[in-house]
């Protein structure tokens, strides 16, 4: 006959209180990798907690270095600037590129085409 461990159930409920990201979404992302066949509950919890801490660190760093500090806000441009200027977050530059106006993009594209025709 299987016995339930009340201490283990209370630990699981306490662990759920420590994280705010939905573990079901993190599990879904982890399972999207073809290398993952099964996910241990401890690994899921630790990955979820690590993700939360990473996002919190990115947000705090962006807020402290950003332009919205006076208005107590965080904008996309603050995140993009942090990704571009901070070595720790430099790997995010492809995901968080600086926004540019279409007009500026078209001008830079024309300049590149002019340079190509000159050669």
Coordinates of N, CA, C and O in Angstrom, one line a residue:
X1 N 0.8 -1.2 0.0 CA 0.0 0.0 0.0 C 0.9 1.2 0.0 O 1.8 1.3 0.8
X2 N 0.6 2.1 -0.9 CA 1.5 3.3 -1.0 C 1.1 4.4 0.1 O -0.1 4.6 0.3
X3 N 2.1 5.0 0.7 CA 1.8 6.0 1.7 C 2.2 7.3 1.1 O 3.1 7.5 0.3
X4 N 1.4 8.3 1.4 CA 1.7 9.7 1.0 C 2.6 10.4 2.0 O 2.4 10.1 3.2
X5 N 3.5 11.2 1.6 CA 4.4 11.9 2.5 C 3.9 13.3 2.6 O 4.0 14.1 1.7
X6 N 3.3 13.7 3.8 CA 2.7 15.0 3.9 C 3.9 16.1 3.9 O 3.6 17.2 3.4
X7 N 5.0 15.7 4.3 CA 6.1 16.7 4.2 C 6.5 17.0 2.8 O 6.9 18.1 2.5
X8 N 6.5 16.0 1.9 CA 6.8 16.2 0.5 C 5.8 17.1 -0.2 O 6.1 17.9 -1.0
X9 N 4.5 16.9 0.2 CA 3.5 17.7 -0.4 C 3.6 19.1 0.0 O 3.4 20.1 -0.8
X10 N 3.9 19.4 1.2 CA 4.0 20.8 1.7 C 5.3 21.4 1.1 O 5.3 22.6 0.7
X11 N 6.3 20.6 0.8 CA 7.5 21.2 0.2 C 7.2 21.6 -1.3 O 7.7 22.6 -1.8
X12 N 6.4 20.8 -2.0 CA 6.0 21.1 -3.3 C 5.2 22.3 -3.4 O 5.4 23.1 -4.3
X13 N 4.3 22.5 -2.5 CA 3.4 23.7 -2.5 C 4.3 24.9 -2.2 O 4.0 26.0 -2.7
X14 N 5.2 24.8 -1.3 CA 6.1 25.9 -0.9 C 7.0 26.3 -2.1 O 7.3 27.4 -2.4
X15 N 7.5 25.3 -2.9 CA 8.3 25.5 -4.0 C 7.5 26.3 -5.1 O 8.0 27.2 -5.8
X16 N 6.2 25.9 -5.3 CA 5.4 26.6 -6.2 C 5.2 28.1 -5.9 O 5.0 28.9 -6.7
X17 N 5.2 28.4 -4.6 CA 5.1 29.8 -4.2 C 6.4 30.6 -4.4 O 6.3 31.8 -4.5
X18 N 7.5 29.9 -4.6 CA 8.8 30.6 -4.8 C 9.0 31.0 -6.3 O 9.9 31.8 -6.5
X19 N 8.1 30.5 -7.2 CA 8.3 30.9 -8.6 C 7.0 31.5 -9.1 O 5.9 31.3 -8.6
X20 N 7.2 32.4 -10.0 CA 6.0 33.1 -10.6 C 5.8 32.8 -12.1 O 4.7 33.0 -12.6
X21 N 6.8 32.2 -12.8 CA 6.5 31.8 -14.1 C 5.8 30.5 -14.2 O 6.0 29.7 -13.3
X22 N 4.9 30.3 -15.1 CA 4.2 29.0 -15.2 C 5.1 27.9 -15.6 O 5.7 27.9 -16.7
X23 N 5.2 26.9 -14.8 CA 6.0 25.8 -15.1 C 5.6 25.0 -16.3 O 6.4 24.4 -17.0
X24 N 4.3 25.0 -16.6 CA 3.8 24.3 -17.8 C 4.4 24.9 -19.0 O 4.7 24.2 -20.0
X25 N 4.5 26.2 -19.1 CA 5.1 26.9 -20.3 C 6.6 26.6 -20.4 O 7.1 26.3 -21.5
X26 N 7.3 26.6 -19.2 CA 8.7 26.2 -19.2 C 8.9 24.8 -19.7 O 9.8 24.5 -20.5
X27 N 8.1 23.9 -19.2 CA 8.1 22.5 -19.6 C 7.9 22.4 -21.1 O 8.6 21.6 -21.8
X28 N 6.9 23.1 -21.6 CA 6.7 23.1 -23.1 C 7.9 23.5 -23.9 O 8.2 22.9 -24.9
X29 N 8.5 24.6 -23.4 CA 9.7 25.1 -24.1 C 10.9 24.1 -24.0 O 11.5 23.8 -25.0
X30 N 11.0 23.5 -22.9 CA 12.1 22.5 -22.7 C 11.8 21.2 -23.6 O 12.7 20.7 -24.2
X31 N 10.6 20.8 -23.7 CA 10.2 19.6 -24.5 C 10.3 19.9 -26.0 O 10.3 19.0 -26.8
X32 N 10.3 21.2 -26.4 CA 10.5 21.5 -27.8 C 11.8 21.1 -28.3 O 12.0 21.0 -29.6
X33 N 12.8 20.9 -27.5 CA 14.1 20.4 -27.9 C 14.0 18.9 -28.2 O 13.5 18.1 -27.4
X34 N 14.6 18.5 -29.4 CA 14.5 17.1 -29.7 C 15.4 16.3 -28.8 O 15.3 15.0 -28.7
X35 N 16.4 16.9 -28.1 CA 17.3 16.2 -27.2 C 16.6 15.8 -25.9 O 17.2 15.0 -25.1
X36 N 15.5 16.4 -25.5 CA 14.9 16.2 -24.2 C 13.7 15.2 -24.4 O 12.8 15.3 -25.2
X37 N 13.8 14.1 -23.6 CA 12.8 13.1 -23.7 C 11.9 13.2 -22.4 O 10.7 13.0 -22.5
X38 N 12.5 13.4 -21.3 CA 11.7 13.5 -20.1 C 12.3 14.6 -19.2 O 13.5 14.9 -19.3
X39 N 11.5 15.2 -18.3 CA 11.9 16.3 -17.5 C 11.6 16.0 -16.0 O 10.5 15.8 -15.7
X40 N 12.7 16.0 -15.3 CA 12.6 15.8 -13.8 C 11.9 17.0 -13.2 O 12.2 18.1 -13.6
X41 N 11.1 16.8 -12.2 CA 10.4 18.0 -11.5 C 11.5 19.0 -10.9 O 11.3 20.2 -10.9
X42 N 12.6 18.4 -10.3 CA 13.6 19.3 -9.8 C 14.3 20.1 -10.9 O 14.5 21.3 -10.7
X43 N 14.5 19.5 -12.0 CA 15.1 20.2 -13.1 C 14.2 21.3 -13.6 O 14.6 22.4 -14.0
X44 N 12.9 21.0 -13.7 CA 11.9 21.9 -14.1 C 11.8 23.1 -13.2 O 11.8 24.3 -13.6
X45 N 11.8 22.9 -11.9 CA 11.8 23.9 -10.9 C 13.0 24.8 -11.0 O 12.9 26.0 -11.0
X46 N 14.2 24.2 -11.1 CA 15.4 24.9 -11.1 C 15.6 25.8 -12.4 O 16.0 26.9 -12.4
X47 N 15.1 25.2 -13.5 CA 15.2 26.0 -14.8 C 14.2 27.1 -14.7 O 14.5 28.2 -15.2
X48 N 13.0 26.9 -14.2 CA 12.1 28.0 -14.0 C 12.6 29.1 -13.1 O 12.5 30.3 -13.5
X49 N 13.2 28.7 -12.0 CA 13.7 29.7 -11.1 C 14.9 30.5 -11.7 O 15.0 31.7 -11.6
X50 N 15.8 29.8 -12.4 CA 16.9 30.4 -13.0 C 16.4 31.4 -14.1 O 17.0 32.5 -14.3
X51 N 15.4 31.0 -14.8 CA 14.8 31.9 -15.9 C 14.3 33.2 -15.2 O 14.5 34.3 -15.7
X52 N 13.6 33.0 -14.1 CA 13.0 34.2 -13.4 C 14.1 35.1 -12.9 O 14.1 36.3 -13.1
X53 N 15.2 34.5 -12.4 CA 16.3 35.3 -11.9 C 17.0 36.1 -13.0 O 17.4 37.2 -12.9
X54 N 17.2 35.4 -14.2 CA 17.8 36.0 -15.3 C 17.0 37.2 -15.8 O 17.5 38.3 -16.1
X55 N 15.6 37.0 -16.0 CA 14.8 38.1 -16.4 C 14.8 39.2 -15.5 O 14.8 40.4 -15.9
X56 N 14.8 38.9 -14.2 CA 14.8 40.0 -13.2 C 16.2 40.8 -13.3 O 16.2 42.0 -13.2
X57 N 17.3 40.1 -13.4 CA 18.6 40.7 -13.6 C 18.6 41.6 -14.8 O 19.1 42.7 -14.8
X58 N 18.1 41.1 -15.9 CA 18.1 41.9 -17.2 C 17.2 43.1 -17.0 O 17.6 44.2 -17.4
X59 N 16.0 43.0 -16.3 CA 15.1 44.1 -16.1 C 15.7 45.1 -15.2 O 15.7 46.3 -15.5
X60 N 16.4 44.7 -14.1 CA 17.0 45.7 -13.2 C 18.1 46.4 -13.8 O 18.3 47.6 -13.6
X61 N 19.0 45.7 -14.5 CA 20.1 46.3 -15.2 C 19.6 47.3 -16.2 O 20.2 48.4 -16.3
X62 N 18.6 46.9 -17.0 CA 18.1 47.8 -18.0 C 17.5 49.0 -17.4 O 17.6 50.1 -17.9
X63 N 16.7 48.8 -16.3 CA 16.1 49.9 -15.6 C 17.1 50.9 -15.1 O 17.0 52.1 -15.2
X64 N 18.2 50.4 -14.4 CA 19.2 51.2 -13.8 C 20.0 52.0 -14.9 O 20.4 53.1 -14.6
X65 N 20.2 51.4 -16.0 CA 21.0 52.0 -17.1 C 20.1 52.8 -18.1 O 20.6 53.5 -19.0
X66 N 18.8 52.6 -18.0 CA 17.9 53.1 -19.0 C 17.5 54.6 -18.8 O 17.8 55.2 -17.8
X67 N 16.7 55.1 -19.8 CA 16.3 56.5 -19.8 C 15.0 56.6 -19.0 O 14.6 57.8 -18.7
X68 N 14.3 55.6 -18.7 CA 13.0 55.7 -18.1 C 13.1 55.7 -16.6 O 12.0 55.6 -15.9
X69 N 14.2 55.9 -16.0 CA 14.4 55.8 -14.6 C 13.6 57.0 -13.9 O 13.1 56.8 -12.8
X70 N 13.7 58.1 -14.5 CA 13.0 59.3 -13.9 C 11.4 59.0 -13.9 O 10.7 59.4 -13.0
X71 N 10.9 58.4 -15.0 CA 9.5 58.2 -15.1 C 9.1 56.9 -14.5 O 7.9 56.5 -14.6
X72 N 10.1 56.1 -13.9 CA 9.8 54.8 -13.3 C 9.2 53.9 -14.3 O 8.2 53.2 -14.0
X73 N 9.8 53.8 -15.4 CA 9.3 52.9 -16.5 C 10.5 52.2 -17.2 O 11.6 52.6 -17.1
X74 N 10.2 51.1 -17.9 CA 11.2 50.3 -18.6 C 10.7 50.2 -20.0 O 9.6 49.7 -20.2
X75 N 11.4 50.6 -21.0 CA 11.0 50.5 -22.4 C 11.9 49.5 -23.1 O 12.9 49.1 -22.7
X76 N 11.4 49.1 -24.3 CA 12.1 48.2 -25.2 C 13.5 48.8 -25.5 O 14.5 48.0 -25.5
X77 N 13.6 50.1 -25.7 CA 14.9 50.7 -26.0 C 15.9 50.5 -24.9 O 17.1 50.4 -25.2
X78 N 15.4 50.5 -23.7 CA 16.3 50.3 -22.5 C 16.9 48.8 -22.6 O 18.1 48.6 -22.3
X79 N 16.0 47.9 -22.9 CA 16.5 46.5 -23.0 C 17.5 46.3 -24.1 O 18.5 45.6 -24.0
X80 N 17.2 46.9 -25.3 CA 18.0 46.8 -26.4 C 19.4 47.5 -26.2 O 20.4 46.9 -26.6
X81 N 19.4 48.6 -25.5 CA 20.6 49.3 -25.1 C 21.5 48.4 -24.2 O 22.7 48.3 -24.4
X82 N 20.8 47.8 -23.2 CA 21.5 47.0 -22.3 C 22.1 45.8 -23.0 O 23.3 45.4 -22.8
X83 N 21.4 45.2 -23.9 CA 21.9 44.0 -24.7 C 23.1 44.4 -25.5 O 24.0 43.6 -25.7
X84 N 23.1 45.6 -26.1 CA 24.2 46.0 -26.9 C 25.4 46.5 -26.2 O 26.5 46.2 -26.6
X85 N 25.2 47.1 -25.0 CA 26.4 47.7 -24.3 C 26.9 46.9 -23.2 O 28.0 47.1 -22.7
X86 N 26.2 45.9 -22.7 CA 26.7 45.1 -21.6 C 27.2 43.7 -22.1 O 26.5 43.0 -22.8
X87 N 28.4 43.4 -21.8 CA 29.0 42.1 -22.2 C 28.2 40.9 -21.8 O 28.0 39.9 -22.5
X88 N 27.6 40.9 -20.6 CA 26.9 39.8 -20.1 C 25.7 39.5 -20.9 O 25.3 38.4 -21.1
X89 N 25.0 40.6 -21.5 CA 23.8 40.4 -22.3 C 24.0 40.5 -23.7 O 23.1 40.6 -24.5
X90 N 25.3 40.6 -24.2 CA 25.5 40.8 -25.6 C 25.0 39.7 -26.5 O 24.6 40.0 -27.7
X91 N 24.8 38.5 -26.0 CA 24.2 37.4 -26.8 C 22.8 37.7 -27.2 O 22.2 37.0 -28.1
X92 N 22.1 38.7 -26.6 CA 20.7 39.0 -26.8 C 20.6 40.0 -27.9 O 19.4 40.4 -28.3
X93 N 21.6 40.5 -28.5 CA 21.5 41.6 -29.5 C 20.7 41.1 -30.7 O 20.1 42.0 -31.4
X94 N 20.7 39.9 -31.1 CA 19.9 39.4 -32.2 C 18.4 39.4 -31.9 O 17.6 39.6 -32.7
X95 N 18.2 39.1 -30.6 CA 16.8 39.0 -30.1 C 16.2 40.4 -29.8 O 15.0 40.6 -30.0
X96 N 17.0 41.3 -29.3 CA 16.6 42.6 -28.9 C 17.4 43.7 -29.7 O 18.2 44.4 -29.2
X97 N 17.2 43.7 -31.0 CA 17.9 44.7 -31.8 C 17.3 46.1 -31.5 O 16.2 46.3 -31.1
X98 N 18.2 47.1 -31.7 CA 17.7 48.5 -31.6 C 16.7 48.8 -32.7 O 16.9 48.4 -33.9
X99 N 15.6 49.5 -32.3 CA 14.6 49.8 -33.3 C 15.1 51.0 -34.1 O 15.7 52.0 -33.6
X100 N 14.9 51.0 -35.4 CA 15.2 52.1 -36.3 C 14.0 52.4 -37.1 O 13.2 51.6 -37.4
X101 N 13.9 53.7 -37.6 CA 12.8 54.1 -38.4 C 13.0 53.5 -39.8 O 14.1 53.3 -40.3
X102 N 11.9 53.2 -40.5 CA 12.0 52.7 -41.8 C 12.7 53.6 -42.8 O 13.5 53.2 -43.6
X103 N 12.6 54.9 -42.6 CA 13.3 55.9 -43.4 C 14.8 55.8 -43.2 O 15.5 55.8 -44.2
X104 N 15.2 55.6 -42.0 CA 16.7 55.4 -41.7 C 17.2 54.1 -42.3 O 18.3 54.1 -42.9
X105 N 16.4 53.1 -42.2 CA 16.8 51.8 -42.8 C 16.9 51.9 -44.3 O 17.9 51.4 -44.9
X106 N 15.9 52.5 -45.0 CA 16.0 52.7 -46.4 C 17.2 53.5 -46.9 O 17.8 53.2 -47.9
X107 N 17.5 54.5 -46.1 CA 18.7 55.3 -46.4 C 20.0 54.5 -46.3 O 20.9 54.6 -47.2
X108 N 20.1 53.7 -45.3 CA 21.3 52.9 -45.1 C 21.4 51.8 -46.2 O 22.5 51.5 -46.7
X109 N 20.2 51.3 -46.6 CA 20.2 50.3 -47.6 C 20.6 50.9 -49.0 O 21.4 50.3 -49.7
X110 N 20.2 52.1 -49.2 CA 20.6 52.8 -50.5 C 22.1 53.1 -50.5 O 22.8 53.0 -51.5
X111 N 22.6 53.5 -49.3 CA 24.1 53.7 -49.2 C 24.8 52.4 -49.5 O 25.9 52.5 -50.2
X112 N 24.4 51.3 -49.0 CA 25.1 50.0 -49.2 C 25.0 49.7 -50.7 O 26.0 49.2 -51.3
X113 N 23.9 49.9 -51.3 CA 23.7 49.6 -52.8 C 24.6 50.5 -53.6 O 25.3 50.1 -54.6
X114 N 24.8 51.8 -53.2 CA 25.7 52.7 -53.9 C 27.1 52.3 -53.8 O 27.9 52.4 -54.7
X115 N 27.5 51.8 -52.6 CA 28.8 51.4 -52.4 C 29.1 50.1 -53.2 O 30.2 49.9 -53.7
X116 N 28.2 49.2 -53.3 CA 28.3 48.0 -54.1 C 28.5 48.4 -55.6 O 29.2 47.7 -56.3
X117 N 27.7 49.3 -56.1 CA 27.8 49.7 -57.5 C 29.1 50.4 -57.8 O 29.6 50.4 -59.0
X118 N 29.7 51.1 -56.8 CA 31.0 51.8 -57.0 C 32.1 50.8 -57.2 O 33.1 51.2 -57.9
X119 N 32.0 49.6 -56.7 CA 33.1 48.6 -56.9 C 32.9 47.8 -58.1 O 32.7 47.3 -58.9

